[in-house]
Amino acid sequence: MANRLECIDAATDYCPCYLAELNECIVCSQLQGKNFCDCNWRGVCIYQEFVWAGYKAKATRSTIFSKVLKKEKINKEVIILTLKVPNKMARELNEPGSFVFLRGISSPSFFDTPMSVMFADEMEGIIKIAIQVNGPKTKLIQQSQGEEEVYLRGPYWNGLLGHRYIKGTHNSKALVVLRGIAQAPGVIVISKLINNKNNVIAIIDKGKVGVNFIGDYIKDFDITTVDTDLLSEEGQRILKELIKDKGITLVYSGGSDEQHVNILNYLELYNKEAYLAVSNNNTICCGEGICGSCEVQIGDQKVRMCKVQVDIRKALERKMLNG
Ligand code: FES
């Protein structure tokens, strides 16, 4: 029997969505065309919300103009944008795994690029995004001169898998492992863990971008940071020793799938009880569960990774099997 899936948007302002209109809801069996109820109850009946909304998607994410307040060139590979957004959006984006779609105002809609949020200030109504310039879309954002605004669509939240573990870990000890551009979403993860009164150790590897660019954003947190090269013997030794600490109850891996698998292997060997949360590295295109570009096969189910929170171990097993 297929597992019940957990949608990141369930019970938010953006549920029910277009998928409900198409009888393709990820969670609600009624809105999958069945005539019985069978869902992961999250405190809200999606079917009832759909009926109340007049058999329509409740709210959709619109594209807004966002003013570029600052554009900092960190090195040849990385720029950090400070963007003005409505205060409500800044609040909604101050969550682990949050991301938005960005494009320059002179670019057509297929230039929309998903970008993780590194920092959000609700009072000021600003967000910060770190961009690794490595393709046509990001080059265009980097080269844009004097463009005072960008198109921005959001908020989205499925930039990481294992939300429940990050939100549910309190008064404990957590290890956060960040490499390359995946340092960026790690800042909000660390902030959330600190707010939950956890003792946090962060391993930071500058990776391919060649720079630790989050130092300023985490310097006020009471955490232990270790800078290392995770691909070196020394980096692996440090990682292994930290994972062996049974006091660690949660590990967050921000980096490549190979890094996730590396950490999972150490967890299986030395600390099976610890929870694992990881950055979601699947190809995101529409972000709405519509286009299918993020779809993966897990067991006997096809799963749209832009919306669904999956069992990380199962998702990584697939990667291990496929090499
Ligand atoms: S990105 Fe389009 S369905 Fe997930």
Tab-separated table of C-alpha atoms and ligand atoms in Angstrom:
chain	number	residue	atom	x	y	z
A	1	MET	CA	0.000	0.000	0.000
A	2	ALA	CA	1.260	3.482	-0.847
A	3	ASN	CA	2.453	5.587	2.100
A	4	ARG	CA	0.530	8.694	2.983
A	5	LEU	CA	2.523	11.684	1.838
A	6	GLU	CA	3.170	14.843	3.795
A	7	CYS	CA	2.803	18.109	1.859
A	8	ILE	CA	4.789	21.101	3.089
A	9	ASP	CA	1.927	23.453	2.151
A	10	ALA	CA	-0.824	21.534	3.979
A	11	ALA	CA	-2.633	23.743	6.499
A	12	THR	CA	-0.936	26.922	5.257
A	13	ASP	CA	-2.420	29.920	3.442
A	14	TYR	CA	-1.513	28.173	0.178
A	15	CYS	CA	-3.627	25.059	0.730
A	16	PRO	CA	-5.649	23.791	-1.052
A	17	CYS	CA	-3.677	24.556	-4.212
A	18	TYR	CA	-4.028	23.981	-7.947
A	19	LEU	CA	-3.527	20.256	-7.392
A	20	ALA	CA	-6.843	20.062	-5.508
A	21	GLU	CA	-8.636	21.589	-8.501
A	22	LEU	CA	-7.125	18.834	-10.648
A	23	ASN	CA	-7.969	15.977	-8.250
A	24	GLU	CA	-4.232	15.555	-7.657
A	25	CYS	CA	-3.955	16.703	-4.036
A	26	ILE	CA	-0.907	15.141	-2.392
A	27	VAL	CA	-2.610	14.606	0.962
A	28	CYS	CA	-6.429	14.438	0.704
A	29	SER	CA	-7.911	11.193	-0.656
A	30	GLN	CA	-11.204	12.980	-1.471
A	31	LEU	CA	-9.261	15.445	-3.596
A	32	GLN	CA	-7.592	12.540	-5.352
A	33	GLY	CA	-10.992	11.438	-6.634
A	34	LYS	CA	-11.601	8.774	-3.974
A	35	ASN	CA	-14.775	8.721	-1.948
A	36	PHE	CA	-13.328	8.024	1.476
A	37	CYS	CA	-11.190	10.012	3.915
A	38	ASP	CA	-7.587	8.945	4.439
A	39	CYS	CA	-5.026	11.650	5.135
A	40	ASN	CA	-2.202	12.750	7.406
A	41	TRP	CA	-4.387	14.974	9.561
A	42	ARG	CA	-2.604	18.271	10.240
A	43	GLY	CA	-5.390	20.007	12.132
A	44	VAL	CA	-7.201	21.187	9.010
A	45	CYS	CA	-9.547	19.354	6.633
A	46	ILE	CA	-8.219	20.209	3.179
A	47	TYR	CA	-11.431	19.036	1.539
A	48	GLN	CA	-13.524	21.332	3.720
A	49	GLU	CA	-11.187	24.251	2.988
A	50	PHE	CA	-11.610	23.492	-0.714
A	51	VAL	CA	-15.406	23.517	-0.435
A	52	TRP	CA	-15.356	26.766	1.575
A	53	ALA	CA	-13.135	28.354	-1.052
A	54	GLY	CA	-15.791	27.614	-3.685
A	55	TYR	CA	-14.091	24.479	-5.051
A	56	LYS	CA	-11.018	26.483	-5.953
A	57	ALA	CA	-7.386	26.831	-4.858
A	58	LYS	CA	-7.421	29.139	-1.832
A	59	ALA	CA	-4.543	31.498	-2.488
A	60	THR	CA	-1.814	31.398	-5.060
A	61	ARG	CA	1.659	32.809	-4.849
A	62	SER	CA	1.932	35.851	-7.004
A	63	THR	CA	5.022	37.367	-8.557
A	64	ILE	CA	5.919	40.724	-7.025
A	65	PHE	CA	8.471	43.412	-7.724
A	66	SER	CA	11.200	43.424	-5.121
A	67	LYS	CA	13.678	46.246	-4.763
A	68	VAL	CA	17.357	45.302	-4.710
A	69	LEU	CA	18.673	47.241	-1.717
A	70	LYS	CA	22.201	45.903	-1.919
A	71	LYS	CA	24.264	43.649	-4.151
A	72	GLU	CA	27.516	42.447	-2.549
A	73	LYS	CA	30.112	40.660	-4.595
A	74	ILE	CA	31.735	38.203	-2.195
A	75	ASN	CA	34.093	36.689	-4.786
A	76	LYS	CA	33.940	35.641	-8.448
A	77	GLU	CA	31.410	32.911	-7.641
A	78	VAL	CA	29.142	34.384	-4.982
A	79	ILE	CA	26.939	37.456	-4.691
A	80	ILE	CA	24.583	38.352	-1.869
A	81	LEU	CA	21.410	40.270	-2.638
A	82	THR	CA	19.460	42.196	-0.029
A	83	LEU	CA	15.849	42.444	-1.190
A	84	LYS	CA	12.898	44.444	0.061
A	85	VAL	CA	9.790	42.323	0.563
A	86	PRO	CA	6.463	42.772	2.390
A	87	ASN	CA	6.873	42.236	6.139
A	88	LYS	CA	4.490	39.282	6.078
A	89	MET	CA	6.576	37.598	3.416
A	90	ALA	CA	9.785	38.201	5.386
A	91	ARG	CA	8.142	36.522	8.375
A	92	GLU	CA	6.990	33.569	6.294
A	93	LEU	CA	10.474	33.195	4.822
A	94	ASN	CA	12.202	33.135	8.191
A	95	GLU	CA	11.771	29.375	8.271
A	96	PRO	CA	14.212	26.525	7.632
A	97	GLY	CA	14.054	25.418	4.009
A	98	SER	CA	12.471	28.618	2.691
A	99	PHE	CA	13.128	29.746	-0.846
A	100	VAL	CA	11.807	32.103	-3.521
A	101	PHE	CA	11.973	32.283	-7.294
A	102	LEU	CA	13.928	35.231	-8.684
A	103	ARG	CA	14.572	36.695	-12.114
A	104	GLY	CA	15.639	40.040	-13.494
A	105	ILE	CA	12.829	42.318	-14.671
A	106	SER	CA	14.064	42.153	-18.248
A	107	SER	CA	14.025	38.327	-18.276
A	108	PRO	CA	11.094	36.163	-19.403
A	109	SER	CA	9.336	33.921	-16.882
A	110	PHE	CA	11.363	30.811	-17.755
A	111	PHE	CA	14.367	32.534	-16.159
A	112	ASP	CA	12.718	32.043	-12.746
A	113	THR	CA	15.390	30.532	-10.493
A	114	PRO	CA	14.765	28.966	-7.071
A	115	MET	CA	16.996	30.588	-4.437
A	116	SER	CA	17.318	29.673	-0.780
A	117	VAL	CA	16.757	32.403	1.762
A	118	MET	CA	19.759	33.002	4.003
A	119	PHE	CA	18.355	35.666	6.283
A	120	ALA	CA	14.980	37.344	6.791
A	121	ASP	CA	14.083	40.345	8.934
A	122	GLU	CA	10.371	40.706	9.466
A	123	MET	CA	10.558	44.163	11.065
A	124	GLU	CA	12.640	45.649	8.254
A	125	GLY	CA	10.892	43.661	5.531
A	126	ILE	CA	14.120	42.400	3.990
A	127	ILE	CA	15.584	39.081	2.948
A	128	LYS	CA	19.102	38.101	1.922
A	129	ILE	CA	19.899	35.585	-0.776
A	130	ALA	CA	23.347	34.176	-1.594
A	131	ILE	CA	23.721	33.277	-5.256
A	132	GLN	CA	26.364	31.032	-6.773
A	133	VAL	CA	26.944	32.237	-10.304
A	134	ASN	CA	27.228	29.096	-12.405
A	135	GLY	CA	24.747	29.219	-15.288
A	136	PRO	CA	22.843	31.525	-17.649
A	137	LYS	CA	20.134	32.480	-15.167
A	138	THR	CA	22.466	33.373	-12.329
A	139	LYS	CA	24.905	35.104	-14.719
A	140	LEU	CA	22.115	37.368	-15.842
A	141	ILE	CA	21.300	38.292	-12.245
A	142	GLN	CA	24.991	38.937	-11.575
A	143	GLN	CA	25.463	41.086	-14.670
A	144	SER	CA	22.290	43.144	-14.267
A	145	GLN	CA	23.432	46.733	-13.928
A	146	GLY	CA	21.326	49.412	-12.385
A	147	GLU	CA	18.322	47.115	-12.253
A	148	GLU	CA	16.657	48.313	-9.144
A	149	GLU	CA	14.090	45.578	-8.983
A	150	VAL	CA	13.742	41.853	-9.558
A	151	TYR	CA	10.693	39.649	-9.940
A	152	LEU	CA	10.154	37.532	-6.850
A	153	ARG	CA	7.683	34.696	-6.272
A	154	GLY	CA	7.186	32.984	-2.924
A	155	PRO	CA	7.170	31.965	-0.171
A	156	TYR	CA	8.142	28.290	-0.614
A	157	TRP	CA	9.439	26.017	2.122
A	158	ASN	CA	10.478	22.622	0.839
A	159	GLY	CA	14.160	23.499	0.474
A	160	LEU	CA	15.009	20.930	3.107
A	161	LEU	CA	13.786	17.494	4.073
A	162	GLY	CA	13.203	16.776	7.718
A	163	HIS	CA	11.422	19.969	8.860
A	164	ARG	CA	9.781	18.135	11.712
A	165	TYR	CA	13.162	17.164	13.175
A	166	ILE	CA	14.517	20.703	13.100
A	167	LYS	CA	11.348	22.172	14.555
A	168	GLY	CA	10.984	19.374	17.089
A	169	THR	CA	14.538	19.354	18.503
A	170	HIS	CA	14.634	21.322	21.776
A	171	ASN	CA	17.163	21.564	24.602
A	172	SER	CA	19.421	19.083	22.901
A	173	LYS	CA	22.609	18.959	20.861
A	174	ALA	CA	22.707	19.334	17.082
A	175	LEU	CA	25.398	19.080	14.440
A	176	VAL	CA	25.041	21.269	11.338
A	177	VAL	CA	27.285	20.407	8.378
A	178	LEU	CA	27.420	23.029	5.612
A	179	ARG	CA	29.409	23.026	2.399
A	180	GLY	CA	29.667	25.456	-0.497
A	181	ILE	CA	26.625	27.517	-1.439
A	182	ALA	CA	24.526	25.353	0.924
A	183	GLN	CA	25.978	27.462	3.737
A	184	ALA	CA	23.254	29.997	2.917
A	185	PRO	CA	20.107	28.124	4.024
A	186	GLY	CA	22.116	26.798	6.983
A	187	VAL	CA	21.912	30.200	8.690
A	188	ILE	CA	18.153	29.959	9.286
A	189	VAL	CA	18.516	26.306	10.326
A	190	ILE	CA	21.102	27.303	12.959
A	191	SER	CA	18.955	30.221	14.089
A	192	LYS	CA	15.935	27.941	14.555
A	193	LEU	CA	17.979	25.397	16.521
A	194	ILE	CA	19.382	28.135	18.764
A	195	ASN	CA	15.880	29.530	19.358
A	196	ASN	CA	14.901	26.036	20.448
A	197	LYS	CA	17.689	26.206	23.040
A	198	ASN	CA	19.899	23.614	21.412
A	199	ASN	CA	23.634	23.376	21.722
A	200	VAL	CA	24.831	23.696	18.101
A	201	ILE	CA	28.122	22.642	16.513
A	202	ALA	CA	28.573	23.785	12.923
A	203	ILE	CA	31.098	22.320	10.495
A	204	ILE	CA	31.644	24.771	7.657
A	205	ASP	CA	33.440	23.837	4.457
A	206	LYS	CA	33.795	26.633	1.914
A	207	GLY	CA	33.586	23.990	-0.819
A	208	LYS	CA	33.493	24.962	-4.477
A	209	VAL	CA	32.541	28.588	-3.820
A	210	GLY	CA	35.882	29.013	-2.050
A	211	VAL	CA	34.636	31.202	0.784
A	212	ASN	CA	32.909	31.003	4.136
A	213	PHE	CA	30.344	33.757	3.592
A	214	ILE	CA	28.051	33.171	6.576
A	215	GLY	CA	30.495	34.145	9.344
A	216	ASP	CA	28.852	37.549	9.834
A	217	TYR	CA	25.401	36.023	10.057
A	218	ILE	CA	26.203	33.471	12.734
A	219	LYS	CA	28.793	35.358	14.770
A	220	ASP	CA	26.269	36.444	17.394
A	221	PHE	CA	25.030	32.922	18.008
A	222	ASP	CA	26.486	30.978	20.899
A	223	ILE	CA	27.693	28.037	18.825
A	224	THR	CA	30.892	26.122	18.151
A	225	THR	CA	32.129	26.343	14.566
A	226	VAL	CA	34.750	24.194	12.895
A	227	ASP	CA	36.132	25.203	9.497
A	228	THR	CA	37.433	22.269	7.519
A	229	ASP	CA	37.593	20.590	4.124
A	230	LEU	CA	35.124	17.735	4.338
A	231	LEU	CA	36.769	15.956	1.436
A	232	SER	CA	40.092	15.729	3.271
A	233	GLU	CA	41.091	12.963	5.680
A	234	GLU	CA	41.150	15.471	8.505
A	235	GLY	CA	37.643	16.716	7.607
A	236	GLN	CA	36.319	13.157	7.586
A	237	ARG	CA	37.963	12.457	10.936
A	238	ILE	CA	36.337	15.536	12.499
A	239	LEU	CA	32.938	14.650	11.032
A	240	LYS	CA	33.142	11.078	12.260
A	241	GLU	CA	34.239	12.046	15.776
A	242	LEU	CA	31.411	14.556	16.119
A	243	ILE	CA	28.791	12.096	14.878
A	244	LYS	CA	30.078	9.505	17.390
A	245	ASP	CA	28.966	11.836	20.192
A	246	LYS	CA	25.751	10.143	21.359
A	247	GLY	CA	24.600	13.463	22.817
A	248	ILE	CA	23.963	14.631	19.236
A	249	THR	CA	20.314	13.963	18.494
A	250	LEU	CA	20.010	15.786	15.178
A	251	VAL	CA	22.328	16.223	12.215
A	252	TYR	CA	21.530	18.662	9.424
A	253	SER	CA	23.471	18.231	6.173
A	254	GLY	CA	23.520	21.180	3.771
A	255	GLY	CA	25.452	20.180	0.671
A	256	SER	CA	25.467	17.590	-2.096
A	257	ASP	CA	23.655	14.248	-2.019
A	258	GLU	CA	27.075	12.583	-1.724
A	259	GLN	CA	27.604	14.545	1.483
A	260	HIS	CA	24.185	13.439	2.764
A	261	VAL	CA	25.027	9.808	2.033
A	262	ASN	CA	28.454	10.172	3.667
A	263	ILE	CA	26.791	11.478	6.851
A	264	LEU	CA	24.059	8.861	6.744
A	265	ASN	CA	26.690	6.125	6.550
A	266	TYR	CA	28.424	7.485	9.671
A	267	LEU	CA	25.079	7.761	11.445
A	268	GLU	CA	24.273	4.132	10.625
A	269	LEU	CA	27.635	3.077	12.046
A	270	TYR	CA	27.978	5.302	15.095
A	271	ASN	CA	24.747	7.047	16.054
A	272	LYS	CA	21.657	5.308	14.706
A	273	GLU	CA	19.304	7.145	17.027
A	274	ALA	CA	20.076	10.634	15.728
A	275	TYR	CA	17.638	12.274	13.325
A	276	LEU	CA	18.849	13.481	9.961
A	277	ALA	CA	17.613	16.529	8.014
A	278	VAL	CA	19.130	17.460	4.656
A	279	SER	CA	19.030	20.141	1.995
A	280	ASN	CA	16.633	19.249	-0.834
A	281	ASN	CA	18.823	19.001	-3.932
A	282	ASN	CA	16.190	17.990	-6.448
A	283	THR	CA	15.636	20.054	-9.577
A	284	ILE	CA	12.924	22.555	-8.791
A	285	CYS	CA	11.207	24.277	-11.692
A	286	CYS	CA	7.617	25.404	-10.928
A	287	GLY	CA	7.694	24.776	-7.165
A	288	GLU	CA	3.949	24.074	-7.230
A	289	GLY	CA	3.799	20.327	-7.819
A	290	ILE	CA	2.640	20.893	-11.391
A	291	CYS	CA	5.506	20.474	-13.871
A	292	GLY	CA	6.967	17.178	-12.630
A	293	SER	CA	10.619	18.184	-13.015
A	294	CYS	CA	11.312	17.373	-9.359
A	295	GLU	CA	9.557	14.008	-9.424
A	296	VAL	CA	11.408	10.975	-8.090
A	297	GLN	CA	10.410	7.361	-7.570
A	298	ILE	CA	10.578	6.275	-3.939
A	299	GLY	CA	9.474	2.675	-3.464
A	300	ASP	CA	6.271	2.309	-5.461
A	301	GLN	CA	5.385	5.998	-5.316
A	302	LYS	CA	6.172	8.921	-7.553
A	303	VAL	CA	6.935	11.890	-5.338
A	304	ARG	CA	7.088	15.586	-6.266
A	305	MET	CA	9.972	16.801	-4.179
A	306	CYS	CA	9.106	20.506	-4.348
A	307	LYS	CA	6.081	19.845	-2.107
A	308	VAL	CA	6.563	16.562	-0.277
A	309	GLN	CA	8.488	15.877	2.911
A	310	VAL	CA	9.852	12.364	2.483
A	311	ASP	CA	11.591	9.873	4.691
A	312	ILE	CA	15.183	10.978	4.135
A	313	ARG	CA	16.675	7.574	4.658
A	314	LYS	CA	14.405	6.126	1.949
A	315	ALA	CA	15.174	9.002	-0.418
A	316	LEU	CA	18.899	8.534	0.100
A	317	GLU	CA	18.689	4.754	-0.285
A	318	ARG	CA	17.440	5.446	-3.808
A	319	LYS	CA	20.506	7.604	-4.440
A	320	MET	CA	22.797	4.916	-3.063
A	321	LEU	CA	21.199	2.256	-5.272
A	322	ASN	CA	21.392	4.464	-8.362
A	323	GLY	CA	24.990	5.303	-7.536
B	1	FES	S1	9.105	21.675	-9.439
B	1	FES	FE1	7.370	21.455	-10.716
B	1	FES	S2	6.399	19.729	-9.852
B	1	FES	FE2	8.002	20.104	-8.475
